[in-house]
């Protein structure tokens, strides 16, 4: 199993540009989520999905869109990048939203918005 | 609101020493507690998962305990090695939230000196 994979590893954008961060998992997990990690703020939940076709907002959803057309993939779209979105983005997955399921994280995407 | 605190923020020890990292949380309504390791510029690697009904979990030189009633967990690392140098994060899966999110502490940065 490859686990949770993310592409790209690094990205530099200019303010106003859009892009999609890719996330995929091969563990047949129903629950997938996106976090951003910032110094002094820790990891914060952006969006999550409990299955194909179902997504919902986390703590900091503004400026981001998600979709879940398959169980495996959960892309995160930045609509119009802003410097405040400079961060490290992690995708995570687990079998379900609730219960004692272990969550697995991808290697992260390091995004800089100029 | 669930809050997770890790003490100390940083720790430096000589190789071979046994050490304890502390994690506390304010609300005992959790599904589980997970310990992660994060190397600089890398993703989160899951080390141990403790279900809310469990008291401890062991993996190799690592032992994690959970006292849900007092809101505390410890990660014990035996015979520390320079390769253990990393940031260790604890996270709880909040039982009062339906988002499935993990709530993270700020981490303990460990340096093991040869």
Short mmCIF file of C-alpha atoms in Angstrom, two decimals:
data_model
loop_
_atom_site.label_atom_id
_atom_site.label_comp_id
_atom_site.label_asym_id
_atom_site.label_seq_id
_atom_site.Cartn_x
_atom_site.Cartn_y
_atom_site.Cartn_z
CA UNK A 1 0.00 0.00 0.00
CA UNK A 2 1.21 3.49 -0.84
CA UNK A 3 -0.92 4.89 1.99
CA UNK A 4 -1.79 8.59 1.59
CA UNK A 5 -0.07 10.37 -1.27
CA UNK A 6 0.00 14.09 -2.03
CA UNK A 7 1.17 16.10 -5.03
CA UNK A 8 2.91 18.41 -5.53
CA UNK A 9 5.43 18.46 -2.69
CA UNK A 10 6.24 22.13 -3.21
CA UNK A 11 4.42 24.94 -5.00
CA UNK A 12 4.91 28.67 -5.40
CA UNK A 13 1.95 30.75 -6.54
CA UNK A 14 1.32 34.39 -7.20
CA UNK A 15 -1.56 36.15 -5.48
CA UNK A 16 -4.79 35.50 -7.36
CA UNK A 17 -3.69 32.29 -9.04
CA UNK A 18 -5.65 29.09 -8.55
CA UNK A 19 -4.41 25.57 -8.12
CA UNK A 20 -5.42 22.10 -6.96
CA UNK A 21 -3.60 20.08 -4.34
CA UNK A 22 -4.01 16.40 -4.99
CA UNK A 23 -4.57 13.71 -2.36
CA UNK A 24 -5.14 10.01 -2.84
CA UNK A 25 -5.34 6.97 -0.57
CA UNK A 26 -5.38 3.27 -1.40
CA UNK A 27 -6.70 1.94 1.93
CA UNK A 28 -10.40 2.16 1.04
CA UNK A 29 -10.94 4.74 3.77
CA UNK A 30 -14.29 6.48 3.92
CA UNK A 31 -13.09 9.52 5.87
CA UNK A 32 -10.62 11.99 4.37
CA UNK A 33 -9.63 15.43 5.53
CA UNK A 34 -7.36 18.38 4.84
CA UNK A 35 -5.34 20.25 7.47
CA UNK A 36 -3.04 23.21 7.29
CA UNK A 37 -0.06 23.56 9.60
CA UNK A 38 1.19 26.99 10.57
CA UNK A 39 3.82 28.02 13.15
CA UNK A 40 2.18 28.80 16.46
CA UNK A 41 -1.24 27.68 15.21
CA UNK A 42 -0.69 23.96 15.01
CA UNK A 43 -2.78 21.89 12.62
CA UNK A 44 -6.26 23.11 11.72
CA UNK A 45 -8.98 21.27 9.83
CA UNK A 46 -9.96 22.85 6.49
CA UNK A 47 -12.51 20.44 4.98
CA UNK A 48 -13.44 16.83 5.40
CA UNK A 49 -15.39 14.09 3.62
CA UNK A 50 -17.18 11.05 5.02
CA UNK A 51 -17.54 9.33 1.65
CA UNK A 52 -17.80 9.83 -2.08
CA UNK A 53 -20.07 12.75 -2.85
CA UNK A 54 -20.15 14.05 0.73
CA UNK A 55 -18.01 16.94 1.96
CA UNK A 56 -18.27 19.45 4.77
CA UNK A 57 -16.41 22.39 6.26
CA UNK A 58 -13.87 22.29 9.05
CA UNK A 59 -12.46 25.16 11.12
CA UNK A 60 -10.86 27.25 8.36
CA UNK A 61 -12.69 26.58 5.05
CA UNK A 62 -12.67 30.07 3.52
CA UNK A 63 -10.79 30.28 0.24
CA UNK A 64 -10.79 26.51 -0.32
CA UNK A 65 -13.07 24.11 -2.18
CA UNK A 66 -13.15 20.34 -2.12
CA UNK A 67 -14.94 17.55 -3.93
CA UNK A 68 -15.01 13.79 -3.51
CA UNK A 69 -15.99 11.99 -6.69
CA UNK A 70 -14.29 8.71 -5.74
CA UNK A 71 -13.38 6.99 -2.47
CA UNK A 72 -9.67 7.29 -3.32
CA UNK A 73 -9.29 10.96 -4.22
CA UNK A 74 -9.90 14.17 -2.29
CA UNK A 75 -8.47 17.24 -4.05
CA UNK A 76 -8.24 20.65 -2.40
CA UNK A 77 -8.71 23.69 -4.62
CA UNK A 78 -7.46 27.18 -3.91
CA UNK A 79 -9.74 29.49 -5.84
CA UNK A 80 -7.72 32.73 -5.71
CA UNK A 81 -4.52 32.31 -3.73
CA UNK A 82 -3.66 34.83 -1.02
CA UNK A 83 -0.42 35.24 1.00
CA UNK A 84 -2.37 34.12 4.10
CA UNK A 85 -2.67 30.70 2.46
CA UNK A 86 1.09 30.17 2.62
CA UNK A 87 1.28 27.03 4.71
CA UNK A 88 1.97 23.32 4.76
CA UNK A 89 -1.06 21.28 3.75
CA UNK A 90 -1.65 17.75 4.92
CA UNK A 91 -4.22 15.27 3.75
CA UNK A 92 -5.33 12.52 6.14
CA UNK A 93 -7.60 9.49 6.01
CA UNK A 94 -9.18 6.90 8.27
CA UNK A 95 -11.88 4.26 8.03
CA UNK A 96 -14.60 6.46 9.47
CA UNK A 97 -15.30 9.87 10.97
CA UNK A 98 -16.00 8.57 14.44
CA UNK A 99 -14.74 5.83 16.63
CA UNK A 100 -11.22 4.84 17.46
CA UNK A 101 -9.88 4.68 13.93
CA UNK A 102 -6.24 5.52 13.34
CA UNK A 103 -5.66 8.48 11.04
CA UNK A 104 -2.90 8.38 8.44
CA UNK A 105 -1.29 11.49 7.02
CA UNK A 106 0.31 12.23 3.69
CA UNK A 107 3.77 13.80 3.29
CA UNK A 108 2.40 17.30 2.83
CA UNK A 109 2.44 20.07 0.23
CA UNK A 110 4.48 23.17 1.04
CA UNK A 111 2.77 26.15 -0.55
CA UNK A 112 4.12 29.67 -0.82
CA UNK A 113 1.91 32.48 -2.11
CA UNK A 114 3.77 35.61 -3.17
CA UNK B 1 -13.81 23.41 23.86
CA UNK B 2 -11.18 20.69 23.76
CA UNK B 3 -7.61 21.90 24.21
CA UNK B 4 -4.45 19.82 24.05
CA UNK B 5 -1.23 20.87 25.74
CA UNK B 6 2.21 19.32 25.50
CA UNK B 7 4.98 19.85 27.99
CA UNK B 8 7.85 20.47 27.59
CA UNK B 9 8.00 22.36 24.30
CA UNK B 10 11.58 21.25 23.79
CA UNK B 11 13.82 18.63 25.33
CA UNK B 12 17.48 17.78 24.89
CA UNK B 13 18.90 14.56 26.32
CA UNK B 14 22.06 12.48 25.92
CA UNK B 15 21.85 9.27 23.96
CA UNK B 16 20.72 6.26 25.98
CA UNK B 17 18.51 8.16 28.39
CA UNK B 18 14.92 7.12 29.04
CA UNK B 19 12.49 10.00 28.68
CA UNK B 20 8.83 10.93 29.06
CA UNK B 21 6.81 13.33 26.96
CA UNK B 22 3.59 14.69 28.42
CA UNK B 23 0.24 15.48 26.85
CA UNK B 24 -2.86 16.79 28.58
CA UNK B 25 -6.37 17.44 27.30
CA UNK B 26 -9.27 19.33 28.85
CA UNK B 27 -12.29 17.20 27.89
CA UNK B 28 -12.34 13.48 28.64
CA UNK B 29 -14.93 12.81 25.91
CA UNK B 30 -12.49 11.45 23.34
CA UNK B 31 -12.59 8.53 20.92
CA UNK B 32 -8.86 7.97 21.00
CA UNK B 33 -5.47 9.59 21.41
CA UNK B 34 -2.75 9.32 18.81
CA UNK B 35 0.98 10.07 19.06
CA UNK B 36 2.77 11.24 15.93
CA UNK B 37 6.34 11.93 14.97
CA UNK B 38 7.24 14.75 12.58
CA UNK B 39 10.73 15.18 11.16
CA UNK B 40 11.72 18.65 9.89
CA UNK B 41 10.04 19.39 6.58
CA UNK B 42 8.24 16.05 6.58
CA UNK B 43 4.79 14.65 7.20
CA UNK B 44 3.26 13.10 10.31
CA UNK B 45 4.06 9.48 11.07
CA UNK B 46 1.66 7.69 13.39
CA UNK B 47 3.49 6.08 16.31
CA UNK B 48 0.80 4.79 18.64
CA UNK B 49 -2.97 4.87 18.87
CA UNK B 50 -4.71 4.42 22.22
CA UNK B 51 -8.44 3.84 22.23
CA UNK B 52 -10.45 5.63 24.90
CA UNK B 53 -11.07 2.31 26.68
CA UNK B 54 -7.36 1.40 26.79
CA UNK B 55 -4.72 2.32 29.34
CA UNK B 56 -1.55 1.86 27.29
CA UNK B 57 -0.02 0.76 24.02
CA UNK B 58 3.51 -0.37 23.24
CA UNK B 59 5.57 -0.47 20.08
CA UNK B 60 9.23 -1.35 20.36
CA UNK B 61 10.95 1.21 22.59
CA UNK B 62 7.81 3.34 22.77
CA UNK B 63 5.09 3.07 25.39
CA UNK B 64 2.11 5.38 25.56
CA UNK B 65 -0.30 5.57 28.46
CA UNK B 66 -3.71 7.15 28.74
CA UNK B 67 -5.57 8.31 31.84
CA UNK B 68 -8.80 9.63 30.41
CA UNK B 69 -10.29 10.67 33.74
CA UNK B 70 -7.40 13.00 34.50
CA UNK B 71 -6.94 14.08 30.87
CA UNK B 72 -3.35 12.90 30.56
CA UNK B 73 -1.19 10.81 28.29
CA UNK B 74 2.52 10.12 28.38
CA UNK B 75 4.88 8.84 25.73
CA UNK B 76 7.80 6.93 27.19
CA UNK B 77 10.87 6.44 25.00
CA UNK B 78 13.38 3.91 26.27
CA UNK B 79 17.09 4.03 25.53
CA UNK B 80 16.85 7.12 23.33
CA UNK B 81 18.90 7.32 20.12
CA UNK B 82 19.95 10.26 17.92
CA UNK B 83 17.51 8.95 15.32
CA UNK B 84 14.67 9.69 17.76
CA UNK B 85 15.30 13.42 17.30
CA UNK B 86 12.07 14.90 15.93
CA UNK B 87 8.94 16.74 16.99
CA UNK B 88 6.38 14.57 18.76
CA UNK B 89 2.73 15.52 18.52
CA UNK B 90 -0.19 14.15 20.45
CA UNK B 91 -3.72 14.48 19.14
CA UNK B 92 -7.16 13.51 20.42
CA UNK B 93 -10.16 12.60 18.33
CA UNK B 94 -12.84 14.69 19.97
CA UNK B 95 -15.92 12.72 20.96
CA UNK B 96 -18.11 15.82 21.13
CA UNK B 97 -17.49 16.87 17.53
CA UNK B 98 -19.05 15.29 14.45
CA UNK B 99 -16.28 16.48 12.13
CA UNK B 100 -13.92 13.63 13.00
CA UNK B 101 -11.11 16.07 13.40
CA UNK B 102 -8.00 15.55 15.45
CA UNK B 103 -7.10 18.25 17.96
CA UNK B 104 -3.34 18.58 18.21
CA UNK B 105 -0.98 19.81 20.84
CA UNK B 106 1.82 22.17 19.88
CA UNK B 107 4.38 19.38 20.05
CA UNK B 108 7.57 18.57 21.93
CA UNK B 109 10.79 18.95 19.94
CA UNK B 110 13.24 16.31 21.06
CA UNK B 111 16.98 16.37 20.47
CA UNK B 112 18.99 13.30 21.39
CA UNK B 113 22.72 14.06 21.48
CA UNK B 114 25.26 11.36 20.59
#
